[in-house]
Coordinates of C-alpha atoms in Angstrom, one line a residue:
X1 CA 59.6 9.7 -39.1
X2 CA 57.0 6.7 -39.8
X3 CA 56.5 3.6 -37.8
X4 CA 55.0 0.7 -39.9
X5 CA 56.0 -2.2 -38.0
X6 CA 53.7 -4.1 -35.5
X7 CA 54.3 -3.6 -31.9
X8 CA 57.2 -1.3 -32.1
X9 CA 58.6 0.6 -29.4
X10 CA 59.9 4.6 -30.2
X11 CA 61.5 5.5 -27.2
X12 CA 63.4 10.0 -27.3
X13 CA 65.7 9.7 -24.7
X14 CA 67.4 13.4 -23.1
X15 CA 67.4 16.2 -25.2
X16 CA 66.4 14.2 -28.4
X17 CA 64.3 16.7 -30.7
X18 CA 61.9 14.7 -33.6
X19 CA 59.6 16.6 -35.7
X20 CA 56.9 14.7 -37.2
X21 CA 55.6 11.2 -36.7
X22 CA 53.2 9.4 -38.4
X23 CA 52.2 5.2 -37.3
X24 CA 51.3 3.7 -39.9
X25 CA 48.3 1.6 -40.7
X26 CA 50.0 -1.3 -40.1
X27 CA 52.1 -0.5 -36.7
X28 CA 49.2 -1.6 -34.2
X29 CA 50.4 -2.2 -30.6
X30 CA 53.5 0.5 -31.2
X31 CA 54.5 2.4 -28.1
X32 CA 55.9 6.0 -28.3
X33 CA 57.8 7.4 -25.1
X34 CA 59.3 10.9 -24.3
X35 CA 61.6 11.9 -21.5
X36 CA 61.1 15.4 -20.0
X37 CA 63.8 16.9 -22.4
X38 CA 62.5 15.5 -24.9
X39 CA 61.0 17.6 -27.7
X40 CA 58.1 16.3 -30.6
X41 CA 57.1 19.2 -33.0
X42 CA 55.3 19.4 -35.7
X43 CA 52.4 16.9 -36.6
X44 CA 51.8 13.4 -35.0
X45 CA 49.3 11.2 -37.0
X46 CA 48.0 7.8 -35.7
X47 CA 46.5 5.6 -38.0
X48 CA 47.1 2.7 -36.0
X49 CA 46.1 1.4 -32.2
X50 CA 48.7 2.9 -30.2
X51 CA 50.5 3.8 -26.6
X52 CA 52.1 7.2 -25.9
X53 CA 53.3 8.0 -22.3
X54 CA 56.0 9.4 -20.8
X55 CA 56.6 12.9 -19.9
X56 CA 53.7 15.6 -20.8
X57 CA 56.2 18.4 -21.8
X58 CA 57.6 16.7 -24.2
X59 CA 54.9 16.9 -26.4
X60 CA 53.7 20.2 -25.4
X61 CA 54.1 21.7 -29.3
X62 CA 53.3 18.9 -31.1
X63 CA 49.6 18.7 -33.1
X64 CA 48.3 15.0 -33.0
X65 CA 46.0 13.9 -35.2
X66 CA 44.0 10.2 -34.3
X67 CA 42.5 8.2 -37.1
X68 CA 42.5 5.1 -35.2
X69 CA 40.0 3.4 -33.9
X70 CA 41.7 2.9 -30.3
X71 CA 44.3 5.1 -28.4
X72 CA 46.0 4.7 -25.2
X73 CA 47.0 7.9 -24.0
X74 CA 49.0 8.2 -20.5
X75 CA 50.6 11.3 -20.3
X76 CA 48.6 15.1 -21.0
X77 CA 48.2 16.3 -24.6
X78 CA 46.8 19.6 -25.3
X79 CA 46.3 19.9 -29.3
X80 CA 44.4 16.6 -30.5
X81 CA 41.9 15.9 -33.5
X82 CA 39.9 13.0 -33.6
X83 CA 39.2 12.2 -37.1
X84 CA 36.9 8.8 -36.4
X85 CA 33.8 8.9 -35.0
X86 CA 34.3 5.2 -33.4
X87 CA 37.9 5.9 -31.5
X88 CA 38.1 4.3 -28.0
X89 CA 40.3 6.1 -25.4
X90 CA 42.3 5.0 -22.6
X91 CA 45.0 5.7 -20.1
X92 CA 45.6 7.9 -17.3
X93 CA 45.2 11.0 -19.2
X94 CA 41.9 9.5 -21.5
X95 CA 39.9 12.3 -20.1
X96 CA 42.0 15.3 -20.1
X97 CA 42.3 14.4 -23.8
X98 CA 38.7 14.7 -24.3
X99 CA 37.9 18.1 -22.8
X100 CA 41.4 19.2 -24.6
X101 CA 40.5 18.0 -28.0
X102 CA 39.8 20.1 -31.0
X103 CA 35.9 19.5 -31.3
X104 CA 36.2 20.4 -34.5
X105 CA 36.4 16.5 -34.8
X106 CA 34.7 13.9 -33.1
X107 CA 34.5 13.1 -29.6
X108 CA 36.3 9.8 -28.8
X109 CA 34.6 7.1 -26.1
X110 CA 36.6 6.9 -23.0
X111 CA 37.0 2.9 -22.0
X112 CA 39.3 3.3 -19.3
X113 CA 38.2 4.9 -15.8
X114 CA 39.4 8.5 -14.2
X115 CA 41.9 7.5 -11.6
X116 CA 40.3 9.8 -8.1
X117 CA 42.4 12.7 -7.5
X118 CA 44.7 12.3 -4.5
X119 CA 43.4 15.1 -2.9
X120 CA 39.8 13.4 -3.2
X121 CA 41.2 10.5 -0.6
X122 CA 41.3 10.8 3.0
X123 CA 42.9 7.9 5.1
X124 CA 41.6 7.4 8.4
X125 CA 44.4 5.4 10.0
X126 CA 43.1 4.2 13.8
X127 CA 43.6 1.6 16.8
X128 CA 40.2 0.7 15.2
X129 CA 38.5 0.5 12.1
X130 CA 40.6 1.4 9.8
X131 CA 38.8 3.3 6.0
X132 CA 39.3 5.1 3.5
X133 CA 36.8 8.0 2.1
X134 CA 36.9 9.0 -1.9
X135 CA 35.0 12.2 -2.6
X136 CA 33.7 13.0 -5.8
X137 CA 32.4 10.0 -7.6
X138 CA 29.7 9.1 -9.6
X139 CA 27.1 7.0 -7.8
X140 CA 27.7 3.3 -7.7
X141 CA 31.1 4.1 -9.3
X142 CA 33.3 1.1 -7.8
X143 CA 36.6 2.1 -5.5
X144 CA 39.9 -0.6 -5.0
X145 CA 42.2 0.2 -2.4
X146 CA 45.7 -1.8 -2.6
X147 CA 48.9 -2.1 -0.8
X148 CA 51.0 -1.5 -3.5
X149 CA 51.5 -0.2 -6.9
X150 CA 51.4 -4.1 -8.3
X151 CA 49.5 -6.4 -6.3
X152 CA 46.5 -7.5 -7.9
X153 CA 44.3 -8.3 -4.8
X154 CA 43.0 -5.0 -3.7
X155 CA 42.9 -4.9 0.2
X156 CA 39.4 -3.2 0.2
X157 CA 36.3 -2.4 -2.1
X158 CA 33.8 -0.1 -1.6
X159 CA 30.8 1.6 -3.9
X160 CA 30.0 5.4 -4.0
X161 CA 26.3 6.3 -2.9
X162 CA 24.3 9.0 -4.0
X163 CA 26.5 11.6 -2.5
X164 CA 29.5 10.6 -4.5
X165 CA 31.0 9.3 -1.2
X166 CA 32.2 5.6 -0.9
X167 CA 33.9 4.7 2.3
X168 CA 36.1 1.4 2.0
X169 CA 37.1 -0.5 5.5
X170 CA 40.3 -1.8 5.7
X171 CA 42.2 -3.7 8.0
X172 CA 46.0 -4.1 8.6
X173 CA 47.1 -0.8 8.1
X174 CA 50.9 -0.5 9.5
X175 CA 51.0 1.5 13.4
X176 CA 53.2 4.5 12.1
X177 CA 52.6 5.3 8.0
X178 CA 52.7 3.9 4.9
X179 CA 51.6 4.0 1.6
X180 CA 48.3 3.2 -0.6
X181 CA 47.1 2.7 -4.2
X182 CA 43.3 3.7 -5.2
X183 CA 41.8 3.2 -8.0
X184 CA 38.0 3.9 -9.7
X185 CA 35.8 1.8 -12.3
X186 CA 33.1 3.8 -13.7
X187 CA 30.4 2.5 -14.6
X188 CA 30.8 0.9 -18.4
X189 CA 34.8 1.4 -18.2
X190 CA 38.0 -0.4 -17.4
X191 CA 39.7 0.4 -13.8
X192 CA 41.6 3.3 -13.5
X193 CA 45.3 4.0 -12.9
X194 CA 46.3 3.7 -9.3
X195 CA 46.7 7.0 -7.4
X196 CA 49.2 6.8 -4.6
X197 CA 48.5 8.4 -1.1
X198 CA 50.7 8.7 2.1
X199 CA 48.6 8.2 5.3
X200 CA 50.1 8.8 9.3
X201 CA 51.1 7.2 11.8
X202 CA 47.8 6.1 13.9
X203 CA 46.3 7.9 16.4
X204 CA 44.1 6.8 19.1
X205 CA 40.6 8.2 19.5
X206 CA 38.3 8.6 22.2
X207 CA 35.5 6.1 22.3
X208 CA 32.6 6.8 20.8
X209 CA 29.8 8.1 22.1
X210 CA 26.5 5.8 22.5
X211 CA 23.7 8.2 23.7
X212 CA 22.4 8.9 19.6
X213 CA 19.3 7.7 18.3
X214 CA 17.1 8.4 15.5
X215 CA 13.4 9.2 15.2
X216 CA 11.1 10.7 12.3
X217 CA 12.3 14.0 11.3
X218 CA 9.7 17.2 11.2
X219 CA 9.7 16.8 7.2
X220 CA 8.8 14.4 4.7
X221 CA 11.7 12.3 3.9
X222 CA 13.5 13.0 6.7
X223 CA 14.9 11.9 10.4
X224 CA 16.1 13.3 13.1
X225 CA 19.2 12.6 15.2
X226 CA 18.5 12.6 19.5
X227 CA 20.8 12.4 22.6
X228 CA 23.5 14.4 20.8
X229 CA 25.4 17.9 22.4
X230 CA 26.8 20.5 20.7
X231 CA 30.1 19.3 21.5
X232 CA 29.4 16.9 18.6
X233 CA 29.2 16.3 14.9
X234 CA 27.5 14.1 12.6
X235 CA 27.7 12.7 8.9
X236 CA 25.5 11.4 6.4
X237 CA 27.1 8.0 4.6
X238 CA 31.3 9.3 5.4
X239 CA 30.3 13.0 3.9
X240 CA 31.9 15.8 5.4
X241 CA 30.9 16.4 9.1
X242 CA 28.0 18.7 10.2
X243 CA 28.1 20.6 13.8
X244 CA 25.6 19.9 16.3
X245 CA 23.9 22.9 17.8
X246 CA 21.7 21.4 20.4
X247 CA 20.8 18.6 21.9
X248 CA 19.1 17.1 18.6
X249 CA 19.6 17.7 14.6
X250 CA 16.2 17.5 12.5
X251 CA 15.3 17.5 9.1
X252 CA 18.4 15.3 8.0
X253 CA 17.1 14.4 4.5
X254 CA 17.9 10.2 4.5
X255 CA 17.2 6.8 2.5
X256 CA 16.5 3.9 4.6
X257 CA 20.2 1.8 4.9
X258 CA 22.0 5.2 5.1
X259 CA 24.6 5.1 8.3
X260 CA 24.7 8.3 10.4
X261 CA 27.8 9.3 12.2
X262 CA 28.3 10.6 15.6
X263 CA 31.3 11.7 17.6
X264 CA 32.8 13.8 19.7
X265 CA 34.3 17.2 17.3
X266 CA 37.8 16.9 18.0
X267 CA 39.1 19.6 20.5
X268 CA 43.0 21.2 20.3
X269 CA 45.1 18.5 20.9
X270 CA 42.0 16.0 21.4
X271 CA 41.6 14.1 18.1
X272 CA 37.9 13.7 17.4
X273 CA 35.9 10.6 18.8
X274 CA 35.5 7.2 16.8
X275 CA 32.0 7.2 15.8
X276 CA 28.6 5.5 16.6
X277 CA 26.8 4.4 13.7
X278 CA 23.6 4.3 13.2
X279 CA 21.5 2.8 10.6
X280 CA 18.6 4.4 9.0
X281 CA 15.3 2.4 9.1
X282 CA 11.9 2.9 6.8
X283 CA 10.6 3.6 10.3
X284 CA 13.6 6.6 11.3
X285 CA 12.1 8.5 8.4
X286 CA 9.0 11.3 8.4
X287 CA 6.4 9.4 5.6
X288 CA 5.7 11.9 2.7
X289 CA 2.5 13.6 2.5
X290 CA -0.4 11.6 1.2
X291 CA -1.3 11.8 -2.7
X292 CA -4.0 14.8 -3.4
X293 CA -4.3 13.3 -7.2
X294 CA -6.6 10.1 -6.5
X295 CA -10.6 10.3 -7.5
X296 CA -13.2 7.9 -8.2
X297 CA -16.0 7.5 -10.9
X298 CA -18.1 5.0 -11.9
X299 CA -16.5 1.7 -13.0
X300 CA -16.9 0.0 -16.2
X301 CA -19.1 -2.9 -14.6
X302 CA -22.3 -2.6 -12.2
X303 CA -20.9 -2.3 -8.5
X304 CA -17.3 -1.2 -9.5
X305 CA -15.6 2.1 -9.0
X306 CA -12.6 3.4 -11.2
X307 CA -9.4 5.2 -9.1
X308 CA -7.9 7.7 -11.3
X309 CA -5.3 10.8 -10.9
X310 CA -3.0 7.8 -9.5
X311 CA 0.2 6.2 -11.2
X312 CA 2.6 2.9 -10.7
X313 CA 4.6 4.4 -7.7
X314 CA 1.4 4.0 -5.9
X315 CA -1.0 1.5 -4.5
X316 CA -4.9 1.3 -2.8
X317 CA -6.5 -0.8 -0.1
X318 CA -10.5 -0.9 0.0
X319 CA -11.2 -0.5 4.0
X320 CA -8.5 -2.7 5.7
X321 CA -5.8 -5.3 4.8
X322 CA -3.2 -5.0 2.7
X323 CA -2.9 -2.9 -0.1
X324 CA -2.7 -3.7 -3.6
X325 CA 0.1 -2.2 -6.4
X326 CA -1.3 0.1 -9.1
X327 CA 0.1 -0.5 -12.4
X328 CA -1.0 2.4 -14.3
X329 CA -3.2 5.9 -14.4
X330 CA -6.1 4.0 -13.2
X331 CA -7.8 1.1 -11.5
X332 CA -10.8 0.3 -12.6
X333 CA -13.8 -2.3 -11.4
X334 CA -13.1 -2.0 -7.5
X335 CA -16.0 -3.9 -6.2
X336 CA -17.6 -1.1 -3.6
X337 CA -20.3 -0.4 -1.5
X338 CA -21.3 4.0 -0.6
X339 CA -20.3 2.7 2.9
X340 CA -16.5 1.7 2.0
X341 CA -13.7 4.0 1.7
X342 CA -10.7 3.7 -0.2
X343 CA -7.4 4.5 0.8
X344 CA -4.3 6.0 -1.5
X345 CA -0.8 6.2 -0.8
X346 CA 2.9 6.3 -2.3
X347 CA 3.9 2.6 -2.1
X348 CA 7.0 1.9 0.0
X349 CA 10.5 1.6 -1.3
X350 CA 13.8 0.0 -0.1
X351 CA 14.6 3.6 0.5
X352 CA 11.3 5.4 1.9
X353 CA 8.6 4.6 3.6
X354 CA 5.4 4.6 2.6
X355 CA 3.5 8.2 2.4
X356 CA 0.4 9.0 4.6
X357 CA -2.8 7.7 2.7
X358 CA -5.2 9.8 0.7
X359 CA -8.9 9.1 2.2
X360 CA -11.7 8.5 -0.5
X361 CA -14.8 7.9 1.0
X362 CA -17.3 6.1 -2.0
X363 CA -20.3 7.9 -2.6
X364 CA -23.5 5.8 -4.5
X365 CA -22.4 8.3 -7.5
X366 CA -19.4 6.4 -7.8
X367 CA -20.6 2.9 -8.0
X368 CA -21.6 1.8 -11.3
X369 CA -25.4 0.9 -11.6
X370 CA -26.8 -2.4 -11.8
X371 CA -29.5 -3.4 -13.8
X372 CA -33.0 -3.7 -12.1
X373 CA -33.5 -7.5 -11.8
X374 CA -36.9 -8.9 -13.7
X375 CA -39.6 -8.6 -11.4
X376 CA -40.9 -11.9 -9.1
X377 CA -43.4 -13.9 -10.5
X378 CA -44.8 -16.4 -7.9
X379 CA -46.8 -14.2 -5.9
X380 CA -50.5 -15.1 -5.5
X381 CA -53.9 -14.2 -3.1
X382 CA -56.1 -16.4 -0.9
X383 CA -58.6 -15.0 1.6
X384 CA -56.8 -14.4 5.0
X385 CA -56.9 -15.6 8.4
X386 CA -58.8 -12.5 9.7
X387 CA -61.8 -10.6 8.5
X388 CA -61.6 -8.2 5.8
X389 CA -58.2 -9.5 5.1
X390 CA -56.2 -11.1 2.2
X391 CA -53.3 -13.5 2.5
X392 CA -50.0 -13.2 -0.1
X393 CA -48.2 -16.9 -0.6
X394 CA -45.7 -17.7 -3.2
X395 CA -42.7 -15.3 -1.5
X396 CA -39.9 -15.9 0.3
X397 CA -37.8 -13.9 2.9
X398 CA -35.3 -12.0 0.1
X399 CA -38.9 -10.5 -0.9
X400 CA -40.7 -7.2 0.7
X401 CA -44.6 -5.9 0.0
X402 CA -46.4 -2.7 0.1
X403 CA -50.3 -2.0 -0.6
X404 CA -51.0 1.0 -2.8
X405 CA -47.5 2.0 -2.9
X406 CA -47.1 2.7 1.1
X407 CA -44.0 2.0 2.4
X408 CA -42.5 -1.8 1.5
X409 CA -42.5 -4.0 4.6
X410 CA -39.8 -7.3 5.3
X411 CA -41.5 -11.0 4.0
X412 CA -40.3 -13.3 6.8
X413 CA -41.1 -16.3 5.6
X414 CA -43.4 -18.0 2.6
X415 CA -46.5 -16.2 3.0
X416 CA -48.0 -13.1 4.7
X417 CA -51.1 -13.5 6.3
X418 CA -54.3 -11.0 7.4
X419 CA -53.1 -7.9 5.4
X420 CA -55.9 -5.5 5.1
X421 CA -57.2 -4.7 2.5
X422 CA -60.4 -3.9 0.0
X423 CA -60.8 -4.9 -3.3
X424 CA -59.4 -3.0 -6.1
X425 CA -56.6 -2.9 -3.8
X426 CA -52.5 -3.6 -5.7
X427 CA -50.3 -5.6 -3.7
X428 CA -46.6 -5.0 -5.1
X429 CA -44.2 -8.0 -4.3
X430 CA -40.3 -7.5 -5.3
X431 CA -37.3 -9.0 -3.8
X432 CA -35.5 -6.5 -1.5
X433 CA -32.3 -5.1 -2.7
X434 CA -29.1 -6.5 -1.3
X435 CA -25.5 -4.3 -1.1
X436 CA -25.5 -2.6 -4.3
X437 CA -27.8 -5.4 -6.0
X438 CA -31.0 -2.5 -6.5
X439 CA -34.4 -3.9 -5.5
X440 CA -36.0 -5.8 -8.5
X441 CA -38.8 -5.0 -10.6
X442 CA -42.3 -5.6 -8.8
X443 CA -45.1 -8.3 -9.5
X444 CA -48.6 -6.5 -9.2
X445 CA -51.2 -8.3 -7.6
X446 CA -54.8 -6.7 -7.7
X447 CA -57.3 -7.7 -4.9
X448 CA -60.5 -8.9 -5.7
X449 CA -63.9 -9.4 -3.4
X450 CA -62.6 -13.2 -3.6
X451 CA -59.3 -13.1 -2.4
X452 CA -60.9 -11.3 1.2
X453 CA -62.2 -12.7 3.8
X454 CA -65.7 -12.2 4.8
X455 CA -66.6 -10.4 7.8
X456 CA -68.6 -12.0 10.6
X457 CA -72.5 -12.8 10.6
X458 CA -74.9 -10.3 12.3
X459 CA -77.3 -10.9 15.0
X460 CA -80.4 -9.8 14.4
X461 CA -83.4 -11.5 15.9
X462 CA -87.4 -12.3 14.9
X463 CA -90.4 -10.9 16.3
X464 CA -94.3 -11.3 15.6
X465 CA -95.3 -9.3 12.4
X466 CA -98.2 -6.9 12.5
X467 CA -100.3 -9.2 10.2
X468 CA -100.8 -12.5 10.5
X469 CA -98.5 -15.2 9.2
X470 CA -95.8 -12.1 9.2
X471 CA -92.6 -11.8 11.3
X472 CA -91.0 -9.2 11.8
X473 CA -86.8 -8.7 11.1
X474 CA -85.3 -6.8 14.0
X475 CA -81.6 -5.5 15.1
X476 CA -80.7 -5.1 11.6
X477 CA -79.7 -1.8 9.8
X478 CA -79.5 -0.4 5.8
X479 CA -76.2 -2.1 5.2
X480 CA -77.7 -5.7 5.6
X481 CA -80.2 -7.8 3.1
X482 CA -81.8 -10.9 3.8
X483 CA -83.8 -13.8 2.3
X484 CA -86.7 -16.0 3.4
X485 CA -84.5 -19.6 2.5
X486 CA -83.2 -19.4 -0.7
X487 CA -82.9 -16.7 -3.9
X488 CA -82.1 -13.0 -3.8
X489 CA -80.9 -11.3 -0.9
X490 CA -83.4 -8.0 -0.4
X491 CA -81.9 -5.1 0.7
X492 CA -82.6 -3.9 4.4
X493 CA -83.0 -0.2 4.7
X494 CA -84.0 0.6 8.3
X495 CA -83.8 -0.9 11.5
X496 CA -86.4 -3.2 11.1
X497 CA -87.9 -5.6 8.3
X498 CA -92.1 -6.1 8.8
X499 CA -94.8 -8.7 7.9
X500 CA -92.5 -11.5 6.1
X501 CA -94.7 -14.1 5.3
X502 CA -93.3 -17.2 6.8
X503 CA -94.0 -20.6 8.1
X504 CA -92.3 -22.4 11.1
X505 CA -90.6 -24.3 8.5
X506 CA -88.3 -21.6 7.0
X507 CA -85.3 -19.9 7.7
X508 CA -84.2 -16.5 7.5
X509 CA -80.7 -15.3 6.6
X510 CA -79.0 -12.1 7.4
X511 CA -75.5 -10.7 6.1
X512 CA -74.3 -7.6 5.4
X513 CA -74.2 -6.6 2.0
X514 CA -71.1 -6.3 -0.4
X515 CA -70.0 -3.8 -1.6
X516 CA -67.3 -2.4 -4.0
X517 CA -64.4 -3.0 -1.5
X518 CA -65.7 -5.9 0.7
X519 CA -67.6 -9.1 0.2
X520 CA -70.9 -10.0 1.6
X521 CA -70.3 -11.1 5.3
X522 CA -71.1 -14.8 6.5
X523 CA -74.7 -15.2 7.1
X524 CA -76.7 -15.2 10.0
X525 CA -79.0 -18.4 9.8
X526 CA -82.4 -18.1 12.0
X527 CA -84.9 -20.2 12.1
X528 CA -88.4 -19.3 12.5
X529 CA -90.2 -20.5 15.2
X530 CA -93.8 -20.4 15.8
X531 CA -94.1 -17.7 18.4
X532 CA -92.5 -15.4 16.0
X533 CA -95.7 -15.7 13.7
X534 CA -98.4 -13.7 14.2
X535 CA -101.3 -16.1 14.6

C-alpha cells in the first residue's frame, strides 16, 4: 500500500491485517492509525512528515524505516531505522522510539517533551495549600498542571530544582476527588502530552508546627535545622521526607532560597502535620573553608604586589572595606606596604555564602622595589652657633643627616644648627624614606676649618720680663701662639713666654692654635701696660 497524497488519513479499523506501507515523498501531513486488532506487517517506509498513533500492538511485527526529516510518533514502536541524520521526533512515544531504534542508523532529535510518568506525581489535596510534587525531572525542566484534558490555561506552573523536584501550588481543588492533567517542557522541546492522575478526597491536617529554625550547619555548605523532635520529619525543596532523630538535624547540605519542611510524621490514623517552611538564607549556611591556593610576589611596578594561585570565583580586600572581584589567575600591582595584609576568599553567590578568608600577611619581599631617588642637592655649611660647631642650611623637614656615617638623625626644619664636628669631617644629607618610597641617594658635604666655629679666646695675663724692656707671657700652655701686634703667630711651648721686647704701645694676642680638625680660636687681645715692662 502507498500513500502519495498530502494530508491523508489511513485509518485499520478491527481485525484489518495490511502488510506493507510506504508514504510517499509527496504525502506530508498523512496520519496512519491502528485499532488494537489491528495487524501491520511487513515493512513501513516514511519518506514523508508523518503522524502514526493508535494502538501499540498493532504494529508490534511491523519494521519501520524513517527517511523523513520529521515524524510524529504517539503510540510505542519497537523495530525502527532512521536513515536521516537531520529527522526531528515527536509525540508521546518520541523517546521510547529513540532508545528502541536500530542504531545502526542515526539517532533522530526529539522536539517534543517526555510526558512525567504518573507514578512520578503525588497530589497533595488539603483544607490548605493545595500542590502537586513531580519527581524525576531534569533541573529547570518546566511542569503545567491543568483541569482537564483540553483547557489551555494550565491551573499551576512550577520549575524543577536541582533535585529534579518541582512542587506546583494550586488552588481550587474539589473537597472529595477529581482528576488532573500534567505535563513537562524540557528544556529546548515542545510540551509534553498530558498525563492524567486521580487525587482523594481532602483530608485535614494538623497545624503545623512553628518551633523550627535554622542556624549554620557543622560543615561547609551546610545548615542545620533546631527546635525539632523526633516525632518529626523534614524535606529539602518537596523531596522525600527525612526522620528526625533528636531535637536538631545538622549537616543538611542547602543553597540559599531552598525551603525546608517540617511537620509532625503522620501517626496511624493521624495524617501527617501541614508544614512550616523555612527559607534558607546566605547567613543559615556554614561558609566554606578559606582558599589555601593564594600567594604573593613582587608586582610588575615599584610598591605593587601580585596575588596568584587565585581564579574568577574569587575576590581580595587589602586590610578592610570591601572586597574587590578577581578576574583571572592573578592580580597584579596591589599598591602595599610589609605592614598590610591581604585577605582571600571564595566570593559569594546567590546560593552560598562567602568562604572564610585566606590571611596573607605582605612581607618587604613581596613589594616591588623602587628606585633610589637622585640624591638632594641644596645642602650647604656655615660656622655654627656654638664653638667647635658647624651649621647645615639648605634642608627641609622630609630630609635626615648623619656625620661619618653614624646613625641618620630627623631635620625639623630649614637648617640644623651647632652640630659637632672637626674638619675633614662628611656630613650626608638625604631625604628620609616615606612608605615604601626608599630613602634617596645622599649629598656629601665635607667640613672644612671654615665652615667651624672658633673656640673661645684664652686668658692669659702679662708680667715683668727678666731683662729690661721684656714682659713676660703667663697662663698660657704648648697649644697656644701669640704675636707682639701684627705678623706671625709664634708657637707657645710651655707655661710661660719670657723677655718679649715690648713697648707700652703694643698689644699682645693669644689664641690657641689650629690644628688639622679645628681652627685657631678667637684671640685674646692685651695690652701692654707699663708696669708689665721691666724698667
Amino acid at each position: 500500500m502507498t500513500i502519495k497524497a498530502s494530508n491523508a488519513t489511513l485509518s485499520l479499523g478491527d481485525n484489518t491485517a495490511v502488510n506493507n506501507i510506504t508514504v510517499d515523498s509527496t504525502a506530508t501531513g498523512s496520519q496512519i492509525t491502528a485499532t488494537a486488532s489491528a495487524r501491520v506487517t511487513g515493512n513501513v517506509v516514511l519518506n514523508a512528515p508523518v503522524t502514526i498513533g493508535g494502538n501499540s500492538s498493532a504494529f508490534n511485527s511491523a519494521n519501520v524505516t524513517v527517511n523523513a526529516s520529521q515524524v510524529t510518533v504517539n503510540v510505542p514502536l519497537n523495530n525502527v531505522k532512521f536513515n536521516n541524520n537531520n529527522t526531528t521526533i515527536a509525540g508521546t512515544s518520541a523517546q521510547q522510539v529513540i532508545d528502541n531504534a536500530d542504531r545502526s542508523g542515526y539517532t533522530p532529535t526529539r522536539t517534543s517533551s517526555n510526558p512525567p510518568s504518573a507514578t512520578s506525581i503525588t497530589v497533595n489535596n488539603t483544607t490548605s495549600v493545595d500542590t502537586v510534587v513531580v519527581t524525576g525531572s531534569s533541573t529547570g525542566d518546566t511542569i503545567k498542571v491543568y483541569a482537564t484534558a483540553t483547557d489551555q490555561t494550565p491551573i499551576g506552573t512550577g520549575t524543577a530544582g536541582s533535585n529534579g523536584t518541582a512542587n506546583v501550588v494550586l488552588t481550587g481543588l474539589l473537597a472529595n476527588s477529581g482528576e488532573l492533567y500534567v505535563t513537562r517542557t524540557e528544556a529546548g522541546k515542545t510540551e509534553s502530552a498530558r498525563t492524567a492522575v486521580t487525587y482523594g478526597q481532602v483530608t485535614t491536617a494538623p497545624a503545623a508546627p512553628t518551633s523550627a529554625a535554622l542556624t549554620t550547619g557543622t560543615n561547609a555548605g551546610t545548615t542545620k535545622l533546631t527546635g525539632v523532635n523526633n516525632t518529626m520529619e523534614y524535606t529539602v525543596n518537596s523531596g522525600s521526607y527525612q526522620p528526625i532523630i533528636s531535637t536538631s538535624a545538622d549537616n543538611i547540605t542547602v543553597s540559599s532560597g531552598d525551603v525546608i519542611s517540617v511537620r509532625v510524621t503522620a501517626n496511624g490514623a493521624t495524617p501527617a502535620s501541614n508544614a512550616q517552611q523555612l527559607t534558607v538564607a546566605l547567613a543559615n549556611i556554614t561558609p566554606a573553608a578559606a582558599p589555601t591556593t593564594g600567594t604573593l610576589t613582587q608586582g610588575t611596578t615599584s610598591g605593587t604586589t601580585q596575588l596568584t594561585g587565585v581564579d574568577n570565583t574569587m575576590e581580595y580586600v587589602v586590610n578592610t572595606g570591601s572586597y574587590l572581584p578577581i578576574t583571572g589567575t592573578t592580580v597584579d600591582n596591589i599598591q602595599v606596604t610589609s605592614t598590610d595584609t591581604i585577605y582571600v576568599r571564595i566570593a559569594a553567590t546567590a546560593q552560598k555564602p562567602a568562604s572564610n578568608a585566606q590571611v596573607i600577611p605582605v612581607q618587604q619581599a613581596y613589594i616591588k622595589p623602587f628606585a633610589t631617588p637622585a640624591a638632594p642637592t641644596n645642602g650647604a655649611l656655615t660656622t655654627g652657633t656654638n664653638a667647635g660647631t658647624t651649621k647645615l642650611t639648605g634642608v627641609d623637614n622630609t630630609m635626615e643627616y648623619t656625620v661619618n656615617s653614624g646613625s641618620y638623625l630627623p631635620i625639623t626644619g630649614t637648617s640644623v644648627d651647632s652640630i659637632q664636628v672637626s674638619s675633614g669631617d662628611v656630613i650626608s644629607v638625604r631625604v628620609a624614606a616615606n612608605g615604601a618610597t626608599p630613602a634617596s641617594n645622599a649629598e656629601q658635604l665635607t667640613v672644612a676649618l671654615a665652615n667651624i666655629t672658633p673656640a673661645a679666646a684664652p686668658t692669659a695675663t702679662l708680667t715683668q720680663g727678666t731683662t729690661s724692656g721684656t714682659t713676660q707671657l703667663t697662663g698660657v700652655d704648648n697649644t697656644m701662639e701669640y704675636v707682639v701686634n701684627t705678623g706671625s703667630y709664634l708657637p707657645i711651648t710651655g707655661t710661660t713666654v719670657d723677655n718679649i721686647q715690648v713697648t707700652s704701645t703694643d698689644t699682645i694676642y693669644v689664641r690657641i692654635a689650629a690644628t688639622a680638625q679645628k681652627p685657631a680660636s678667637n684671640a685674646q687681645a692685651i695690652p701692654v701696660q707699663q708696669a708689665y715692662i721691666k724698667p
